[in-house]
Each structure stands twice: as C-alpha cells, then as structure tokens.
XYZ file of C-alpha atoms in Angstrom:
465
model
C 0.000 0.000 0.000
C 2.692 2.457 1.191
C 5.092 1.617 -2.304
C 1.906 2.547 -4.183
C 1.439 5.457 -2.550
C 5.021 6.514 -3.029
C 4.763 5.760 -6.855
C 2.035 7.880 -7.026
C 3.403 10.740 -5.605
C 6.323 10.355 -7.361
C 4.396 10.200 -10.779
C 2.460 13.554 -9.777
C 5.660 15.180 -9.174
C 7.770 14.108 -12.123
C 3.732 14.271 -14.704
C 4.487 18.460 -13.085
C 8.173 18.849 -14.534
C 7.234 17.090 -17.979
C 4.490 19.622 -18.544
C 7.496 22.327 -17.512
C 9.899 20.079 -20.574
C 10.079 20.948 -23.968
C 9.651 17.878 -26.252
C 12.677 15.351 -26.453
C 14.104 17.195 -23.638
C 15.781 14.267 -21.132
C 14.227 13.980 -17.864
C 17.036 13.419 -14.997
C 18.370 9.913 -14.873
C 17.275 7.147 -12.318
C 20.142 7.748 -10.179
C 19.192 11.480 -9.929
C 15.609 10.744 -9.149
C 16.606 7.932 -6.240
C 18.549 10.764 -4.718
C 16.669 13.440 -5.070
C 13.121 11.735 -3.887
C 14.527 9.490 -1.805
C 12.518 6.498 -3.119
C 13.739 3.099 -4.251
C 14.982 2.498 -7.962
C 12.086 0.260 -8.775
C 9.714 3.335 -7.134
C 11.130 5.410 -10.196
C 10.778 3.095 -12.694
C 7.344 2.388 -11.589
C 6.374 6.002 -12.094
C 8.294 6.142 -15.196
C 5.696 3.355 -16.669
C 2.816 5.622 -15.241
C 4.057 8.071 -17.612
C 5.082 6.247 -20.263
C 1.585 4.617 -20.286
C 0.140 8.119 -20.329
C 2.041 8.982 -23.915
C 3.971 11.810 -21.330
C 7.618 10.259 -21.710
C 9.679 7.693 -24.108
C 11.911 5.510 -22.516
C 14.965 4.759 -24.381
C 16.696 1.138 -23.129
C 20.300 2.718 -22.317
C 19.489 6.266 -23.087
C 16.932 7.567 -20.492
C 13.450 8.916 -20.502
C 12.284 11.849 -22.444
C 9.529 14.316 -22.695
C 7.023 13.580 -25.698
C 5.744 15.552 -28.475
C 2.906 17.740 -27.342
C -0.621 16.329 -28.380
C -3.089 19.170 -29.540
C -5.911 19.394 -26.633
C -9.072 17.740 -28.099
C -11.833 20.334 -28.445
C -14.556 20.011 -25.464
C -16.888 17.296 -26.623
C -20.986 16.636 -25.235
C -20.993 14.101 -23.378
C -22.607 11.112 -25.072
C -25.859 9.602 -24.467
C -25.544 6.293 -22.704
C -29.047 6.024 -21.424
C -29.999 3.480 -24.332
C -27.849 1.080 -22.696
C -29.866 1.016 -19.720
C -33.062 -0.603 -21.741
C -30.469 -3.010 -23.607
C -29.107 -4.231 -20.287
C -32.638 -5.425 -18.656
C -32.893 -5.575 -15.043
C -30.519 -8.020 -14.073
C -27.007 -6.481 -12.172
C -24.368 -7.342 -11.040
C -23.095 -6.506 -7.450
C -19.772 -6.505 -6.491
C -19.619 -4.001 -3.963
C -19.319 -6.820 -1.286
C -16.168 -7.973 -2.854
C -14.521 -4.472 -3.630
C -14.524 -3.933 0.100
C -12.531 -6.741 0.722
C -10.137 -6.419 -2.482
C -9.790 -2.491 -1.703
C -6.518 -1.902 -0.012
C -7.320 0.770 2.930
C -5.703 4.379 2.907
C -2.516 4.715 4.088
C -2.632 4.247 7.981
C -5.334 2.489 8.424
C -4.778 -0.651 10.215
C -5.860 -3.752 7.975
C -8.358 -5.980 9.962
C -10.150 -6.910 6.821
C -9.049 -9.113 3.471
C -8.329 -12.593 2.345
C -5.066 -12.748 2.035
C -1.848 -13.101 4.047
C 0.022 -9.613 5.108
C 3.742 -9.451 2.505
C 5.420 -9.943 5.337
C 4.005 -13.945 5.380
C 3.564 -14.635 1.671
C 6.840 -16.774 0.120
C 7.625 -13.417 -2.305
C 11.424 -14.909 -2.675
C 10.214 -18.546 -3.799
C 7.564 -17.647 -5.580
C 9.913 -15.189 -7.659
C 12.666 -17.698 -7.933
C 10.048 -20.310 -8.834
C 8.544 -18.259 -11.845
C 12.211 -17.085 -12.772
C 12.965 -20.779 -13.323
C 9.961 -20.967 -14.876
C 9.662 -18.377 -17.066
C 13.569 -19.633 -18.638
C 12.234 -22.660 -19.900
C 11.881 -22.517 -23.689
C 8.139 -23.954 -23.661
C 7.098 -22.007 -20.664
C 4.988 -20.040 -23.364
C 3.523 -22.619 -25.224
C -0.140 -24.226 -24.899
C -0.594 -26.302 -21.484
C -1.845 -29.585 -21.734
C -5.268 -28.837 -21.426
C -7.089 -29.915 -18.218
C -3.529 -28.531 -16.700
C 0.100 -29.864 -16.416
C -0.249 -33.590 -15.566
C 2.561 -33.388 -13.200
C 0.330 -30.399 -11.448
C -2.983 -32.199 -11.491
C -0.944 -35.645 -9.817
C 0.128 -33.247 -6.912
C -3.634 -32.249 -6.711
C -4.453 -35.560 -6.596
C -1.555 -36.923 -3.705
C -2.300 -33.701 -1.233
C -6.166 -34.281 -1.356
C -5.712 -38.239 -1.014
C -8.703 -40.801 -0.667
C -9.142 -41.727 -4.189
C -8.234 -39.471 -6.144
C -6.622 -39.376 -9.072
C -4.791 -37.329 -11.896
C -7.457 -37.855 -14.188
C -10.129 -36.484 -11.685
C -8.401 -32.753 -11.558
C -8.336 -30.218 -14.033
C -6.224 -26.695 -13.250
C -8.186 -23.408 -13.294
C -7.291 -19.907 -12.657
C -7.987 -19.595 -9.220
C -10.978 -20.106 -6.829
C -13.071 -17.632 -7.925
C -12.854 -18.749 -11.250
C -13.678 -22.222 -10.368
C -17.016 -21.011 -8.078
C -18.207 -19.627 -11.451
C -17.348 -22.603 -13.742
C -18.930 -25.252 -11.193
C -21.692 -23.534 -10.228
C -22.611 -23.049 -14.470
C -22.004 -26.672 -15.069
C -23.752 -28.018 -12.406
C -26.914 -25.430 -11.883
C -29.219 -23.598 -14.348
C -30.045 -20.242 -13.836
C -33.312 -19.820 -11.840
C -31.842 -22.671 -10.024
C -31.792 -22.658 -6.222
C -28.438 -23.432 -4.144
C -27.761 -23.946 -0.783
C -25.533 -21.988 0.886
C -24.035 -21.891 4.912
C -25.297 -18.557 6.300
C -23.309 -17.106 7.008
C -21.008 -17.626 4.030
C -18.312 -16.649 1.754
C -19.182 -13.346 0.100
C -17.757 -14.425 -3.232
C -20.114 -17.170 -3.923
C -22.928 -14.767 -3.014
C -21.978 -12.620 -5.826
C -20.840 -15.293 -8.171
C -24.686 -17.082 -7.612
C -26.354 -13.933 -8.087
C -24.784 -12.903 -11.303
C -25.520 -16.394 -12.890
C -29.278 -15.877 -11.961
C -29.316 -18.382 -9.179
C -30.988 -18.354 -5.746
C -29.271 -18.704 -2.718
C -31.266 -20.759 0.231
C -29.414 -20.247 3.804
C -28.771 -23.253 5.676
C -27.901 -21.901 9.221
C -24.399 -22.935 10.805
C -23.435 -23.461 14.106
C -19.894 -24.263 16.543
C -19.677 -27.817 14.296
C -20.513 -26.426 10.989
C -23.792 -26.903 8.903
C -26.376 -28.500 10.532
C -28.025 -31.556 8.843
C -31.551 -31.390 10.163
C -32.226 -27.837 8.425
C -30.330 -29.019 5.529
C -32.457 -31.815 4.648
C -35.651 -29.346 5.372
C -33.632 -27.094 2.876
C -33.407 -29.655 0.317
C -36.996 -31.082 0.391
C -38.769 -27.095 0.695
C -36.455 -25.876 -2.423
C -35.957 -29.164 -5.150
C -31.880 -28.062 -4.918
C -29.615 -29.584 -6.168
C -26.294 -28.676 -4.784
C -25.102 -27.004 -1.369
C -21.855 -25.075 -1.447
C -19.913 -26.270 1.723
C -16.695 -24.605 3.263
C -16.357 -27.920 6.063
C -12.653 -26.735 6.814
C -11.884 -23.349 8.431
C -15.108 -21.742 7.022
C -15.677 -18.283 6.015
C -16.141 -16.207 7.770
C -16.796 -18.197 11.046
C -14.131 -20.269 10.949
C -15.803 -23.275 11.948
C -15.022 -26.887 11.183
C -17.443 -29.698 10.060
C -17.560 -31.994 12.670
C -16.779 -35.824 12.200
C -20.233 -37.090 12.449
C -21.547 -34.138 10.628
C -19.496 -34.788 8.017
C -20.878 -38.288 7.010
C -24.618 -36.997 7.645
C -24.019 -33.759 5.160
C -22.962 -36.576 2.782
C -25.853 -38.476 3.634
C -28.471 -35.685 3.186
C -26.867 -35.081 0.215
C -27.127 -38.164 -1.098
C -31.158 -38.738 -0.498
C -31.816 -35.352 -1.818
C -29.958 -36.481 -5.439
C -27.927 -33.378 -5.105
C -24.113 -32.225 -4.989
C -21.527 -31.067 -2.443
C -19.588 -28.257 -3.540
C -16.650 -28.426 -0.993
C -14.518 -25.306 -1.292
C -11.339 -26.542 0.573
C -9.647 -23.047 0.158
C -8.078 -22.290 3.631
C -6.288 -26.569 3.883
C -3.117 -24.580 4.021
C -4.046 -22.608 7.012
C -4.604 -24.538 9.698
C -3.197 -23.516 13.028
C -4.228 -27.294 14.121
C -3.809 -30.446 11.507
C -7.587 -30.230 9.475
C -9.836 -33.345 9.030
C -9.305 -35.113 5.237
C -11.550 -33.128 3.192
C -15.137 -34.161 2.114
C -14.027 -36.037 -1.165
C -11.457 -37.659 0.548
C -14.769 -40.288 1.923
C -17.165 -39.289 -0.725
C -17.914 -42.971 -2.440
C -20.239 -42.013 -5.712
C -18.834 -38.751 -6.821
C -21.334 -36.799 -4.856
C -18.408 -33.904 -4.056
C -17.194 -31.698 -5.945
C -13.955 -30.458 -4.652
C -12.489 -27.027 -5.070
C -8.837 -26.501 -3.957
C -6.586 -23.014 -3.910
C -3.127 -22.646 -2.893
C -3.627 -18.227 -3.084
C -4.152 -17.925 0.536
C -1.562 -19.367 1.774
C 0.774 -17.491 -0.981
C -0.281 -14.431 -2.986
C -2.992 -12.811 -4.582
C -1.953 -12.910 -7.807
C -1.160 -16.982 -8.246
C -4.452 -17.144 -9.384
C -4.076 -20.973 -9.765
C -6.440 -23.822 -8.159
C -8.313 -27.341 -9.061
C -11.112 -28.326 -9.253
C -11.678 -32.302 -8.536
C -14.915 -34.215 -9.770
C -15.432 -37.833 -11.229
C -18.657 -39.254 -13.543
C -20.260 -37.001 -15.936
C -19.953 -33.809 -13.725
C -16.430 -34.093 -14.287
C -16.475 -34.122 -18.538
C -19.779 -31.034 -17.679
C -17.201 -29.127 -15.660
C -14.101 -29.235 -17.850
C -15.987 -28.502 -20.976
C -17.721 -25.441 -19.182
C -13.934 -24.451 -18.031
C -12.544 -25.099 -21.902
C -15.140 -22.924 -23.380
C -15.025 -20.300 -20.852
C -11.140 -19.642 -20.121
C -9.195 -21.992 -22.253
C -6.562 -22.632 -19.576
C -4.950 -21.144 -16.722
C -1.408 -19.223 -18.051
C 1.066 -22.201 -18.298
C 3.815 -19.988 -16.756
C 1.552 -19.844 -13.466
C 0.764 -23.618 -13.690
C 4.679 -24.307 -13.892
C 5.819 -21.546 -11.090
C 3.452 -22.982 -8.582
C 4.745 -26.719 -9.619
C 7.837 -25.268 -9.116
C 7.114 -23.875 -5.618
C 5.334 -26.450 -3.974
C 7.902 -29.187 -5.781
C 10.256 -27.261 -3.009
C 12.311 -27.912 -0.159
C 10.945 -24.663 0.740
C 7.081 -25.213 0.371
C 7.091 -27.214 3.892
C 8.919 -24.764 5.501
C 6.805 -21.858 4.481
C 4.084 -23.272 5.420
C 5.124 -24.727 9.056
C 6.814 -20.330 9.323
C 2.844 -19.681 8.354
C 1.211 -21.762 10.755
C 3.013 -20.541 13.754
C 2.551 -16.560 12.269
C -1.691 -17.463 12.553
C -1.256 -19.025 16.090
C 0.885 -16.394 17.288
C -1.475 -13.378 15.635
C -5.091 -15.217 16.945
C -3.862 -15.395 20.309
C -3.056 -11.921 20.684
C -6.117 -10.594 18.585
C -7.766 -11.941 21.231
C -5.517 -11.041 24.139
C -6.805 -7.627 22.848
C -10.385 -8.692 22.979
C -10.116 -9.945 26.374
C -8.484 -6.631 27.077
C -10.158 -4.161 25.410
C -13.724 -5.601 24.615
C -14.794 -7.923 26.785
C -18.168 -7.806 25.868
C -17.867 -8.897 22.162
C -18.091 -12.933 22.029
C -15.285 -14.206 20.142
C -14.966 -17.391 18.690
C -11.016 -19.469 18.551
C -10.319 -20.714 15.034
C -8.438 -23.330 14.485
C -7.521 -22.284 11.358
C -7.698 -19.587 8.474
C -7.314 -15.835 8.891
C -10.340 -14.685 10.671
C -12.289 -14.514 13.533
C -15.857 -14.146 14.495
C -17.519 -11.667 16.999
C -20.702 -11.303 17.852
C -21.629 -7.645 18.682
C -24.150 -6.214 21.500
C -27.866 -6.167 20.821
C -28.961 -3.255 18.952
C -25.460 -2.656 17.347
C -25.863 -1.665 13.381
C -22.711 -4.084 12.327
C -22.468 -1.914 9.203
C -22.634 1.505 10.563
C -20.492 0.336 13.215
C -17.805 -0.952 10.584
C -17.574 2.572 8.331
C -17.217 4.444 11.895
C -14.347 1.977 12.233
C -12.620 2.974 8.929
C -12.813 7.106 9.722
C -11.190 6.202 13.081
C -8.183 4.284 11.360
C -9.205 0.713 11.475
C -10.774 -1.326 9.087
C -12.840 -4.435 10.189
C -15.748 -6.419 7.962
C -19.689 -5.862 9.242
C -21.269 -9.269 9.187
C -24.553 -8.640 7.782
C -22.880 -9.197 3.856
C -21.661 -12.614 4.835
C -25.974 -13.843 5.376
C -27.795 -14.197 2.213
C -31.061 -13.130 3.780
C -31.478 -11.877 7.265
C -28.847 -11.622 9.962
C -30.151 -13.198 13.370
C -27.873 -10.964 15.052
C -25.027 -8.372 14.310
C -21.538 -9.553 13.910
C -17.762 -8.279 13.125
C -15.422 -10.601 10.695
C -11.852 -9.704 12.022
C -8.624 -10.718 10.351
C -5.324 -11.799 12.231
C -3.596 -12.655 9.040
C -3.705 -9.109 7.027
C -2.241 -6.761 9.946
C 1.220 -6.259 9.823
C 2.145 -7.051 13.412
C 1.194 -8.339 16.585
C 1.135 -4.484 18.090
C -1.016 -3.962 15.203
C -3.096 -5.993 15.870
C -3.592 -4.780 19.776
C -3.704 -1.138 18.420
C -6.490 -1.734 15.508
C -8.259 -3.479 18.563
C -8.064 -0.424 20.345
C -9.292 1.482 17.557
C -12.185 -0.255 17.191
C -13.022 -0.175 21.091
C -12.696 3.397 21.244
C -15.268 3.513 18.834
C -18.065 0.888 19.920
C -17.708 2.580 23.689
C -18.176 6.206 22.099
C-alpha cells in the first residue's frame, strides 16, 4: 500500500516537470531521481511506466526517458448519451460491492483488519519469484498447457487431497473464484436454487447472483452446517447442490464436525444433489484439518475445489477443481469454453514452488505466524472488549464476533474505517437476514502483533463512544 502510494506521488511530481519540458528534452536519470526523492529504484521506474503509459515520456533502453511531443488538446466534446444502454441491459445487475470492500486496499494508515489474504510480510515473495524465474527460462514455458492442466500439477492435486483421487479427476483453473463460477454453471441452471451456509463466503454470493441463481441459507453453528435444516432445505427448495466450506469456514471459521461430516454426505445423497466443498483455507490450519469431504465421498457426490492463493499471494491465481462421472467431462468442458486454460507460466511456477524444499517450511513459518497473531487478537479482545463474544479458530485468517444487541454491524464498521481501522460488518456474509449483528476480524492481514492490539483499540474506542 505504502510503495503505491510513493509511486504515485512520485508520478504527480515528475507528470508536473514534464508539462514544464520541452519535447525530447531528457528527464534526470534514475540515479538522480533515487537521490533526489529518496525512493527506491524500482519506485522510479514504476512512475516512469505511469508516464510512459500516459504517452507523457519515451523511454529509451540505455538512453533515459524523455519528454514527448505535445498532443493538440481535443476540443470540449458533449458528453454522449448512454441512457440506451440502460433498456439493452434489462434488469438483471451485477453486485460486487461486497467484494470491492474486501479487495480495496485501505488508505494509508489504516490498520488492515479486513481481506483474504496473508500480510507481505508472510507470503513466500522470494520462492515464488525464484520459482517463476525458473519458470519463465524454460523454452516452452509459453507454449499451450496440456489442457485440463500440467499432468505433473494435477498428480500433486491428486496426492495432497488423497482418498481416491486421481490425476485424471483434476483439471487446473485460474484460481478459486474462477472455479465457483465454472462449477456452479455446469452443475446449476439459472433460476436454479443453491444452498448456501449462512453465514457464508461473500464471493459465492456474488458469483450465484450474477448467474441468476438463488441462494437458500442453511444456518451454521460451533460444528458447521447442521443436517436437520439441511435436509428441510433440500426437500422445501428441489436443490440440487449445497456449497460447503467444512474446513476453516468463512467467515466463522468453523469446522465440520466428524459425524456431521458423514450426515451432510448423507443428506446429500437422499436429496440427489451435490456437495460443492470449497477446501480453500487446507493450508491454514493452526491445528492439523480433518481429510476433506471427497477424501470419503464414495459415488462422486463432491465436488472439490482446492486453492493454494491464501496461503501465498494474490496474484497466483491458480487452483483445481476435482470431480469424477459425468460432472467431471460437464465441468471441464464449461472451463474449456469459458477460459481456455490457466497461463502455463503460473501452472509451472506454482509446480515449481510447492515441488520445493521450501514449500514445507513456508508453510510450518505460516502456521506458527496465525497461532501467534489469533492469540493476541484476542488477548486484545479480552483486554479491550470484553463484551464482544469471540470465537477461537483453528484455522484460516479470521475470527468471528458477535456484537451487542442493537449494534448496526455496518454503521459500526464505516465508523471503524474514519477512526483508522478497518474491520468487515457481518450482515454481507448472510444471504437473507442476519439473526444478530456480527464483526469478521482478520489476524492474518495486519502487519504485526502491536497492530493488531492497536487496531483493537481502535475499534473499542469507537463501539464505547
């Protein structure tokens, strides 16, 4: 956040001595602007590309960067008339405002409670750039992937998620997201009903909604979804899936229990309908997780989804998805004509990174990070707001807390953010009505422990006022 910040500032200052240049005239070189700004080499050439990109400057490999010719200003236009497009478009939207909230880094000293990703400081940056170096050097690293994904990819899949699984069961996609949206338009039509956990992840929320399904809450509790309503779910709606996060869900952090696990299956199974089991937060586990779903799934009933981007970087937009019958041919047809394949230089840097001596040892340094940051998030609770009840993951980046009575969760949550702290309201995570009002809190996107104590603070300061 703060190196964007910087290249921004830096781009304003050098977009105000361009417009000062005459054209072809040399700006000063890097070595001048590190000095004179006091930023970092790749700060400057960062801001160079803002300008370059905005036809300002040339860069010349060897020679420097220059002021560009002079465009003549374009004569003040009418704006056109777009309102057409609102007749075109019909009434169906598309709301992502839920999931810009949590992709939307916050302003510059603002302490990150909020997001789905680990802070810098715990993502495997050196690996992951030596892994894609080593990657990127091999002659084919261009050329068309096998498609369904690199077979030696889609085996690894198939060893870490175990029972039995096998190569031919996984195909690659481009990340988790990506795979909600493919499985839930191979397996559902739209107008279709799905169940969901309520709470629940935001993304699939958005994802059903824009495919012109119907999410049905299925209310969760300490041990995860409960069967009894989710049979009542099934029979009232005619659905034929559930989306399921039984390890470390979101936001809750919850686990399936064991003997829940073989009754969801159950349920499942007399209703006729699937199990999508997004296994995204495996890698996170403060304590060792239970096999997943698919791993005791006999007919094919689960569908598996599987991401390795929490527990490295946002960007390795990489995952599987794991199926067997003829969901399996529906989803990798639906994934062929919608995306092709995932970038083969991604597919072979994350081979390359979890192929590692390092890949254990990142994720043991990880695991003790989350332990470390939970228990004094809620040192800080215990501290500061005794009142809120506070649940103890065993895994994943979040917590759960359950406000006072008669607290708005959402107003409370933008009062948060103008006092320098920014935490999730709970009300987006329910697809219909929230029983009560709750705070989603992240241990895993702060920079520090003190950070952690001081955002905690923040936010006290605010509820008591």
């Amino acid at each position: 956040m703060k190196h964007d910040s910087s290249v921004a500032a830096l781009a304003d200052s050098l977009r105000a001595d361009v417009h000062r240049m005459s054209p072809g005239e040399r700006l000063p070189s890097s070595r001048s602007l590190v000095e004179r700004h006091r930023v970092s080499p790749v700060t400057v050439s960062r801001a160079l590309a803002v300008l370059a990109a905005e036809g300002l400057v040339v860069t010349r490999p060897g020679s420097g960067a220059f002021a560009a010719g002079r465009r003549p200003a374009a004569a003040a236009a009418e704006p056109a008339d777009l309102g057409w497009q609102a007749v075109a478009l019909g009434d169906r939207s598309v709301d992502a405002a839920g999931i810009t909230w949590l992709l939307t880094p916050p302003p510059e000293g603002v302490i990150a409670l909020s997001g789905g990703y680990l802070h810098p400081t715990l993502q495997p940056a050196r690996p992951l750039a030596a892994a894609m170096a080593r990657a990127a050097r091999r002659p084919d690293a261009w050329e068309m992937p096998r498609l369904g994904g690199m077979p030696e990819l889609r085996a690894w899949f198939a060893r870490t998620v175990g029972g039995a699984v096998s190569p031919a069961d996984v195909v690659i996609t481009s990340g988790g997201q990506q795979s909600l949206t493919t499985v839930l338009r191979a397996l559902l039509p739209p107008d279709a009903p799905l169940l969901v956990e309520s709470p629940t992840y935001l993304g699939v929320l958005a994802v059903a909604r824009a495919s012109g399904l119907h999410p049905v809450p299925v209310p969760v509790d300490a041990d995860g979804v409960r069967p009894d309503l989710l049979a009542e779910a099934f029979a009232m709606t005619g659905a034929r899936a559930l989306y399921s996060q039984p390890t470390f869900h979101n936001p809750t952090g919850t686990v399936l229990s064991g003997e829940r696990r073989g009754q969801v299956l159950e349920v499942a199974r007399a209703a006729g309908a699937f199990v999508i089991e997004d296994d995204f937060a495996r890698h996170l586990g403060i304590a060792s997780p239970p096999p997943p779903l698919i791993a005791q799934d006999a007919d094919g009933r689960v569908v598996h989804i599987a991401s390795l981007t929490k527990a490295t970087a946002p960007s390795l937009r990489v995952a599987a998805v794991i199926a067997r019958g003829p969901v399996a041919e529906r989803i990798r047809a639906t994934q062929l004509v919608e995306e092709f394949f995932p970038a083969r230089p991604l597919q072979e840097a994350l081979l390359e990174l979890v192929s590692s001596p390092g890949w254990p040892r990142h994720l043991s340094a990880v695991r003790a990070a989350l332990r470390s940051r939970r228990d004094a998030l809620l040192t800080a609770f215990a501290r500061d707001l005794p009142e809120l009840r506070v649940n103890r993951p065993d895994g994943s980046l979040h917590v759960w807390a359950r406000l006072p009575g008669g607290v708005d969760d959402t107003a409370l949550a933008e009062a948060a953010l103008r006092a320098g702290v920014l935490v999730s309201a709970g009300r987006p995570f329910f697809p219909a009505e929230a029983p009560a009002p709750y705070l989603r809190i992240s241990y895993g996107t702060a920079a520090s422990e003190p950070e952690l104590a001081e955002g905690v603070r923040r936010l006290s300061s605010v509820l008591h006022s």
